[in-house]
Short mmCIF file of C-alpha atoms in Angstrom, two decimals:
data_model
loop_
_atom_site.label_atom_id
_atom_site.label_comp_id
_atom_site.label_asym_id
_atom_site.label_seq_id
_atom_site.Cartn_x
_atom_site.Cartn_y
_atom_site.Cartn_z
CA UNK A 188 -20.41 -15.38 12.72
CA UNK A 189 -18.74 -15.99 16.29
CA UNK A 190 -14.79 -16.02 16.82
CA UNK A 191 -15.20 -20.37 17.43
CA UNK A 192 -17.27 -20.39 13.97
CA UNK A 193 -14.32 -18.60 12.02
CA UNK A 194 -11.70 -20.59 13.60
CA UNK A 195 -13.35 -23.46 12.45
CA UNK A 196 -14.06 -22.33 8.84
CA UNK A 197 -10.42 -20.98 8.08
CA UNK A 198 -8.74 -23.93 9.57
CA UNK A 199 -11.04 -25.72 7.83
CA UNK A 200 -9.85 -24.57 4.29
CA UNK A 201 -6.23 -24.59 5.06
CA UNK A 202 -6.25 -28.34 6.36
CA UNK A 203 -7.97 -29.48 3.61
CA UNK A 204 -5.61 -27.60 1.08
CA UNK A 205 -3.05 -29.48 2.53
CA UNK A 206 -4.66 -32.60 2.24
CA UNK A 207 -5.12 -33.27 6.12
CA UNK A 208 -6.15 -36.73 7.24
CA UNK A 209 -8.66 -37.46 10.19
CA UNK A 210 -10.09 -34.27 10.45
CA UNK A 211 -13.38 -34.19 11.75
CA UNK A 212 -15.36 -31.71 13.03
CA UNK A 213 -14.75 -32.57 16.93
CA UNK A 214 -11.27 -32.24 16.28
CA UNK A 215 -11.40 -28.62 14.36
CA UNK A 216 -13.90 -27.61 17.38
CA UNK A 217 -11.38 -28.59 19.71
CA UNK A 218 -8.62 -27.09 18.22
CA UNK A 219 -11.01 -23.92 17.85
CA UNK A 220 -12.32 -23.76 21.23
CA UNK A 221 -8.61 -24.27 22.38
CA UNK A 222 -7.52 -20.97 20.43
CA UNK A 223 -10.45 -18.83 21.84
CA UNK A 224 -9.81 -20.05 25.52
CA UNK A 225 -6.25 -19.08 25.70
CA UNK A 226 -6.70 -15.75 24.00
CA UNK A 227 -10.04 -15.07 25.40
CA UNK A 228 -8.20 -14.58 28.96
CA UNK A 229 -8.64 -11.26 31.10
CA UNK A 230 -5.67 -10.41 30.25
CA UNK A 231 -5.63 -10.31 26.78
CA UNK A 232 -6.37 -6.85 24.90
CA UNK A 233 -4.13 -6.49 22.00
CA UNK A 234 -3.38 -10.19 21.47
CA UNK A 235 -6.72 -11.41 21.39
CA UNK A 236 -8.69 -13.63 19.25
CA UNK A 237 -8.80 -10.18 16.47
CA UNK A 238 -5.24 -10.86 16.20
CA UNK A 239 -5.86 -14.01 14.69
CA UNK A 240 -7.91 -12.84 11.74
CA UNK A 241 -5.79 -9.08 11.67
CA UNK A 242 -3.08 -11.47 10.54
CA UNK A 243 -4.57 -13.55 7.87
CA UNK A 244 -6.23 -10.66 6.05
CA UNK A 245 -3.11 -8.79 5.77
CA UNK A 246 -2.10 -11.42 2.93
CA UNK A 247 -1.72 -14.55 4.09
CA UNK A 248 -5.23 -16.12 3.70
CA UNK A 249 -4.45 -17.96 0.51
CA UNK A 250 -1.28 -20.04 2.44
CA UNK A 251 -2.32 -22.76 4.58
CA UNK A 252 0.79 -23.07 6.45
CA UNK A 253 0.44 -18.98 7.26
CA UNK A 254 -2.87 -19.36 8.16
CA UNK A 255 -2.49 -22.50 10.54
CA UNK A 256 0.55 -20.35 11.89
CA UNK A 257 -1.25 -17.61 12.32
CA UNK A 258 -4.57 -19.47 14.01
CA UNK A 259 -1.45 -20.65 16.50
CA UNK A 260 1.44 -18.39 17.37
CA UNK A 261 0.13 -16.62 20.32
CA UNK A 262 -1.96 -18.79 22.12
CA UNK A 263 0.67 -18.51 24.92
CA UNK A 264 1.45 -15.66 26.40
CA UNK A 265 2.48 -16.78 29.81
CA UNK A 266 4.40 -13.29 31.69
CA UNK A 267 0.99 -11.98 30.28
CA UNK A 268 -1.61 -14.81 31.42
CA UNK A 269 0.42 -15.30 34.79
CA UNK A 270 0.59 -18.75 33.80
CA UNK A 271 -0.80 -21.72 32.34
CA UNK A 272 -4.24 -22.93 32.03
CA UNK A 273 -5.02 -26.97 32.73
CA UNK A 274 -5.35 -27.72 29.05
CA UNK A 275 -1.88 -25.63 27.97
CA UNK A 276 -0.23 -27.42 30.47
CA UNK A 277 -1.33 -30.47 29.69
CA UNK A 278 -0.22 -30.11 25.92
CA UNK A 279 3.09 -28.75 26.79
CA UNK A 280 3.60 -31.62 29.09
CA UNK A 281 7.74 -31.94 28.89
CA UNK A 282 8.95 -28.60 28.09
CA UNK A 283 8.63 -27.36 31.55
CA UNK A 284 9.12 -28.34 35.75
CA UNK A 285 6.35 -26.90 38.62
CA UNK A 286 7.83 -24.76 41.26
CA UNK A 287 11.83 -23.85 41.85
CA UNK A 288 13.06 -26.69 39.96
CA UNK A 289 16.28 -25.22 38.38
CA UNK A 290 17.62 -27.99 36.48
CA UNK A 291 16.40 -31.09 34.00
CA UNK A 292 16.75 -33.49 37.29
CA UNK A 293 14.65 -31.34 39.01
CA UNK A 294 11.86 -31.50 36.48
CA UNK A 295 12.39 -35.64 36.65
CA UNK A 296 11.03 -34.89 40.28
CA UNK A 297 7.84 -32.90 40.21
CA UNK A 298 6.77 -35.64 36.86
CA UNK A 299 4.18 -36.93 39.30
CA UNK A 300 2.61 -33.70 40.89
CA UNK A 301 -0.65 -32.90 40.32
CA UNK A 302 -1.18 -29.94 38.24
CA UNK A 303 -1.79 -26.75 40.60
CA UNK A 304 -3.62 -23.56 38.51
CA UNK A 305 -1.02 -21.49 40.28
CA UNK A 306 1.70 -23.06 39.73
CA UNK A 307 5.01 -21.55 39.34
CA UNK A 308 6.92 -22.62 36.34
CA UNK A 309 10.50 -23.31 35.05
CA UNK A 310 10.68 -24.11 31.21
CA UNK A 311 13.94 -25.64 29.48
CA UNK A 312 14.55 -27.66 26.48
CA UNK A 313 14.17 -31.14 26.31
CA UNK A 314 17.40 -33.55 27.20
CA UNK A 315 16.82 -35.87 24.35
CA UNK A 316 17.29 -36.01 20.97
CA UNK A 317 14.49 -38.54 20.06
CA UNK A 318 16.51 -40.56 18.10
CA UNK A 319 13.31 -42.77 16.67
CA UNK A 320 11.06 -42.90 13.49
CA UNK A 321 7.94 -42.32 16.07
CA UNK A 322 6.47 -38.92 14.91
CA UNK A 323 4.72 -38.04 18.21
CA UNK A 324 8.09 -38.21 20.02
CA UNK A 325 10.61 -36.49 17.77
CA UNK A 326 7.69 -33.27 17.33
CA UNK A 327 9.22 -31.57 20.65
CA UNK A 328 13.12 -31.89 19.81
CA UNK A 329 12.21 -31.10 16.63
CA UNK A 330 10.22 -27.45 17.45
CA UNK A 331 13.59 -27.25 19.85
CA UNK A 332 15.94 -27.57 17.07
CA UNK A 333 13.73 -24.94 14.56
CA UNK A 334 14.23 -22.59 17.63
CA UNK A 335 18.17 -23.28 18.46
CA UNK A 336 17.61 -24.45 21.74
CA UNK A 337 19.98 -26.73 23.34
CA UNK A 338 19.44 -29.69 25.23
CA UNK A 339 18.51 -28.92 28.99
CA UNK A 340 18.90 -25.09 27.96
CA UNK A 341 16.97 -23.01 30.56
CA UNK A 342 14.48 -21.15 28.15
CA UNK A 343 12.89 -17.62 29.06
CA UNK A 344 10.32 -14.75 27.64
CA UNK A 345 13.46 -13.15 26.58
CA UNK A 346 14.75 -16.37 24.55
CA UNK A 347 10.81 -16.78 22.79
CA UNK A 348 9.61 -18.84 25.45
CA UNK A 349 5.79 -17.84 24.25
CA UNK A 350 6.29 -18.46 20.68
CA UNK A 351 8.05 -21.83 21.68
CA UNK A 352 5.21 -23.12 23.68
CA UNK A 353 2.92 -21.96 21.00
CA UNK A 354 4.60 -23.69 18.21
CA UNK A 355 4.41 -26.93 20.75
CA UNK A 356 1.03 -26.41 21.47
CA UNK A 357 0.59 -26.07 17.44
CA UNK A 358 2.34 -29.50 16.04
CA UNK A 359 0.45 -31.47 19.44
CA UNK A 360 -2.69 -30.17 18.34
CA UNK A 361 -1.63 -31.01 14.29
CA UNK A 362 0.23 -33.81 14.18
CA UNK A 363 -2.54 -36.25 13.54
CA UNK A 364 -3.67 -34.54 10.38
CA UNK A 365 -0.09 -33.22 9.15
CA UNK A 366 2.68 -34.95 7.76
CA UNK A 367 6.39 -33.50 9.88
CA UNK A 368 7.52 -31.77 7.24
CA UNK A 369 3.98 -29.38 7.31
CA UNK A 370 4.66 -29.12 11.06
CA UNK A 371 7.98 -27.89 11.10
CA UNK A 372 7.22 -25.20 8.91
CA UNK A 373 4.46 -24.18 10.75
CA UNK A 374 6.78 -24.37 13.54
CA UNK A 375 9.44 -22.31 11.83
CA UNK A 376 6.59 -19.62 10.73
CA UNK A 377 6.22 -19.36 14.69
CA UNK A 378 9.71 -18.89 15.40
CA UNK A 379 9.71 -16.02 13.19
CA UNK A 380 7.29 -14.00 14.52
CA UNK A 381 9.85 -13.67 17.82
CA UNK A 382 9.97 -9.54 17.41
CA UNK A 383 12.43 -7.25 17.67
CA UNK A 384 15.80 -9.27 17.25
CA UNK A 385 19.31 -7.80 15.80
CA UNK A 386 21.69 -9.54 13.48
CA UNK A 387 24.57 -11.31 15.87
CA UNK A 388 26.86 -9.06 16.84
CA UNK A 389 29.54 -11.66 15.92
CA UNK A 390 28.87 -13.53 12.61
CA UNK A 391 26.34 -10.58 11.13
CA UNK A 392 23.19 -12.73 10.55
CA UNK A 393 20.10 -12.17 11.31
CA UNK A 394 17.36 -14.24 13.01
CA UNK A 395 16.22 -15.44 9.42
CA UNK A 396 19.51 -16.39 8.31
CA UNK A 397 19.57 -18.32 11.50
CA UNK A 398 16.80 -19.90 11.22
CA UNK A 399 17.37 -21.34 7.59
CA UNK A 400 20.37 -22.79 9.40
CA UNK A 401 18.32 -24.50 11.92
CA UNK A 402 15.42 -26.02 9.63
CA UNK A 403 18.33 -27.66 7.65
CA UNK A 404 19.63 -29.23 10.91
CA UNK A 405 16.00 -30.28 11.60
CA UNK A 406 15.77 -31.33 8.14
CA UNK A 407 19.10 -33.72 8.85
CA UNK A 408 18.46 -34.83 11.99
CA UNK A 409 14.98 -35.85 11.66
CA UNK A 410 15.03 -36.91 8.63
CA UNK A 411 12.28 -34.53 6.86
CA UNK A 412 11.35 -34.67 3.70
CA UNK A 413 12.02 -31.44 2.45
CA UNK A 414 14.25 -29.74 -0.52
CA UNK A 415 16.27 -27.17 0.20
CA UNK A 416 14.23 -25.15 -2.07
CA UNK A 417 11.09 -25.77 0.55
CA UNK A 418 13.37 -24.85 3.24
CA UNK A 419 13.75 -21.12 1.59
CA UNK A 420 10.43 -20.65 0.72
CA UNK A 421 9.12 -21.95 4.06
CA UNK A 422 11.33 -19.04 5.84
CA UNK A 423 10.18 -16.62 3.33
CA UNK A 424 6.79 -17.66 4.46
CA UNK A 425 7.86 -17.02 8.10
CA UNK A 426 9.44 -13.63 6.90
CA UNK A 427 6.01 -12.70 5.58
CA UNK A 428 3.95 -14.27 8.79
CA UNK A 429 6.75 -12.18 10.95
CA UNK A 430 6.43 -8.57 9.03
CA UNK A 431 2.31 -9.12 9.29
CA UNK A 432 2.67 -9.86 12.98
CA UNK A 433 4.10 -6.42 13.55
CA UNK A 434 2.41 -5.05 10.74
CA UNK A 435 0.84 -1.78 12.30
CA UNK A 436 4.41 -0.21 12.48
CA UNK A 437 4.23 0.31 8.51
CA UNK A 438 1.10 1.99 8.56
CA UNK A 439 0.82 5.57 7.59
CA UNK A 440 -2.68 5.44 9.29
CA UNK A 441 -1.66 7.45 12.80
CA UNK A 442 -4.86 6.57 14.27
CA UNK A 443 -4.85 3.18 13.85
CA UNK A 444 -1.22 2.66 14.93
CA UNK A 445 -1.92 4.46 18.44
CA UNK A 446 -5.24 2.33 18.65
CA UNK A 447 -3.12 -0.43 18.74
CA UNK A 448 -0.47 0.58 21.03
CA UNK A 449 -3.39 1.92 23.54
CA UNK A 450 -4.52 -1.93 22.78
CA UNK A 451 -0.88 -3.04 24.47
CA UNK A 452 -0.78 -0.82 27.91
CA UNK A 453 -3.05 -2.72 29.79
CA UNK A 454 -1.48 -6.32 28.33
CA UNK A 455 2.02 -5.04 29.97
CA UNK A 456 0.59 -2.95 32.72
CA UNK A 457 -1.20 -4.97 35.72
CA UNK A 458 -2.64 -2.05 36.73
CA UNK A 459 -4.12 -0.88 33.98
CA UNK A 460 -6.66 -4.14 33.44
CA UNK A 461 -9.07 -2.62 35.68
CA UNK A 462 -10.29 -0.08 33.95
CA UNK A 463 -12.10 2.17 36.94
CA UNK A 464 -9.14 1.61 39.59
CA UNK A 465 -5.99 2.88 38.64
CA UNK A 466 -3.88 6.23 39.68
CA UNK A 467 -2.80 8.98 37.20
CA UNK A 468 0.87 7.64 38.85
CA UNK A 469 0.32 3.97 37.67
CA UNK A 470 -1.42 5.86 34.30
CA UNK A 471 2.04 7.78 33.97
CA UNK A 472 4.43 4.34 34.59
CA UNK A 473 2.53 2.82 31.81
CA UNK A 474 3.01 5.88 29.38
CA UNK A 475 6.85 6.36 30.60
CA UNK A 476 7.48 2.41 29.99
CA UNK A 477 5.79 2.69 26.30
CA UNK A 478 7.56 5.62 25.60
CA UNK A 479 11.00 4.21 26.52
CA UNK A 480 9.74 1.17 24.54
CA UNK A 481 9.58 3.35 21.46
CA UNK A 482 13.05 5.52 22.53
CA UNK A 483 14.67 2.31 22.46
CA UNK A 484 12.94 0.34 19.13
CA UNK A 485 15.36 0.47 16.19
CA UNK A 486 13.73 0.26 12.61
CA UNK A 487 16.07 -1.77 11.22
CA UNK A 488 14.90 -4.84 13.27
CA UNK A 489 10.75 -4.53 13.28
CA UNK A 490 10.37 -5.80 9.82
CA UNK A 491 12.87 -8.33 8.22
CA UNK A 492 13.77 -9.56 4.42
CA UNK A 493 14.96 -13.22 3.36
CA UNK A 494 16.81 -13.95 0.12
CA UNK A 495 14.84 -10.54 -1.60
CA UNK A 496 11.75 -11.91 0.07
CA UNK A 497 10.01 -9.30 0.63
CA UNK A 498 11.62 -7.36 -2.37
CA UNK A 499 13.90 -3.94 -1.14
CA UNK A 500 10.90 -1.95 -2.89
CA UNK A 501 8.76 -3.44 -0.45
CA UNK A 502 10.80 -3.09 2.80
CA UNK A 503 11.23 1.00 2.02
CA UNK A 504 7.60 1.50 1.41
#
């Protein structure tokens, strides 16, 4: 069975536990075909269309949401891919301006251009807060809000800029067979998987804490129909999506965690990709960065907890 074949069938099953209307094959193809472009690039090693299905079978294959989430949150990967493709760009149309646009009237500008392959781009969040019962348009302030971005708010690789365009690409590609609510907590699962983040430095919490905060300002301001007991148990969800993501840190299996971080070097090292034509000296950079990568990693903030979800057995396994 092919990579498009299993996209199909898992979406499939998690669409139609969730009741999904208008799904028809073309449309699951689509979305399918979609996934396997974007992580079917050159570029991709580690992140690749394996990701996907590493993710589900750690334990989320029974939860739709997880498994939509999963199917999703790294179709963009844009300091990676060196940009967009035609069809990324053209889902993400509004979240970002072409060339050295610097501000939200610059973006108003370059609306018109014609979509260049090698474009340069500048991404920010939205200036509007969709105030209006149209689903289509409150989906992108809404994946905003779930994130913490503010209006006009420059947004960068360092802020979750690929997780953000994913979860846009996500609810575009959904919203005609999902209700909101299902949306934004797909959306929220995607936020979570954002690695590596501390608790802030001046109130304490961490990301998850945050992020409960946010889906019950997304609940409020666009009106979502969802209990505040939903809103836990959808970031518990992303908690468990999250600690999968980066799951190969808790293994005891040595082998299989340095398969995996071989997987990575040529994703973050240019030179690497061509794999007869590099120098022990660009070889060397790529093992120095790793290593620093590794000097620098704290424990405390690769796998996360929410509300005793996952239990404190669990997290000191």
């Amino acid at each position: 069975r092919n990579y498009i074949s299993q996209l199909i069938l898992e979406m499939e099953e998690a669409l139609l536990k969730l009741g999904a209307e208008h799904m028809t094959l073309e449309t699951l193809e689509n979305m399918a075909v979609f996934i396997y472009e974007s992580m079917s690039i050159s570029t991709r090693n580690y992140h690749s269309v394996q990701h996907v299905f590493d993710l589900i079978t750690q334990g989320l294959e029974h939860d739709p949401i997880a498994v939509l989430s999963a199917c999703f949150h790294d179709c963009i990967y844009y300091h990676v891919d060196g940009g967009l493709t035609h069809s990324q760009a053209q889902y993400l149309e509004g979240t970002f301006c072409r060339g050295a646009c610097k501000t939200m009237e610059d973006r108003q500008k370059t609306e018109d251009e014609k979509f260049q392959p090698q474009t340069y781009y500048n991404f920010f969040a939205s200036d509007t807060t969709a105030e209006t019962s149209e689903k289509h348009a409150r989906l992108l302030p809404m994946v905003e809000t779930i994130f913490g971005y503010q209006p006009g708010q420059p947004i960068t690789v360092g802020d979750g800029l690929n997780e953000f365009l994913s979860a846009v690409i996500a609810v575009r590609q959904l919203e005609e067979s999902l209700p909101i609510e299902s949306l934004a907590l797909i959306a929220c699962c995607i936020e979570a998987t954002i690695p590596f983040r501390k608790p802030d430095e001046k109130t304490g919490k961490t990301h998850m804490d945050q992020l409960y905060e946010n889906m019950l300002t997304a609940k409020e301001k666009f009106q979502l129909d969802l209990s505040d007991e939903s809103i836990v148990e959808g970031v518990q969800r992303a908690c468990l999506v999250s600690n999968c993501d980066v799951g190969n840190f808790g293994t005891t299996d040595r082998h299989w965690f340095l398969d995996n971080t071989w997987s990575l070097l040529p994703e973050t090292n240019e030179s690497l990709r061509n794999e007869y034509v590099f120098t022990v000296a660009q070889f060397h950079k790529a093992l120095m960065k790793m290593n620093g990568f590794f000097g620098f990693l704290q424990p405390e903030v690769v796998f996360h907890q929410f509300r005793d979800s996952p239990s404190g057995e669990e997290m000191h396994r």
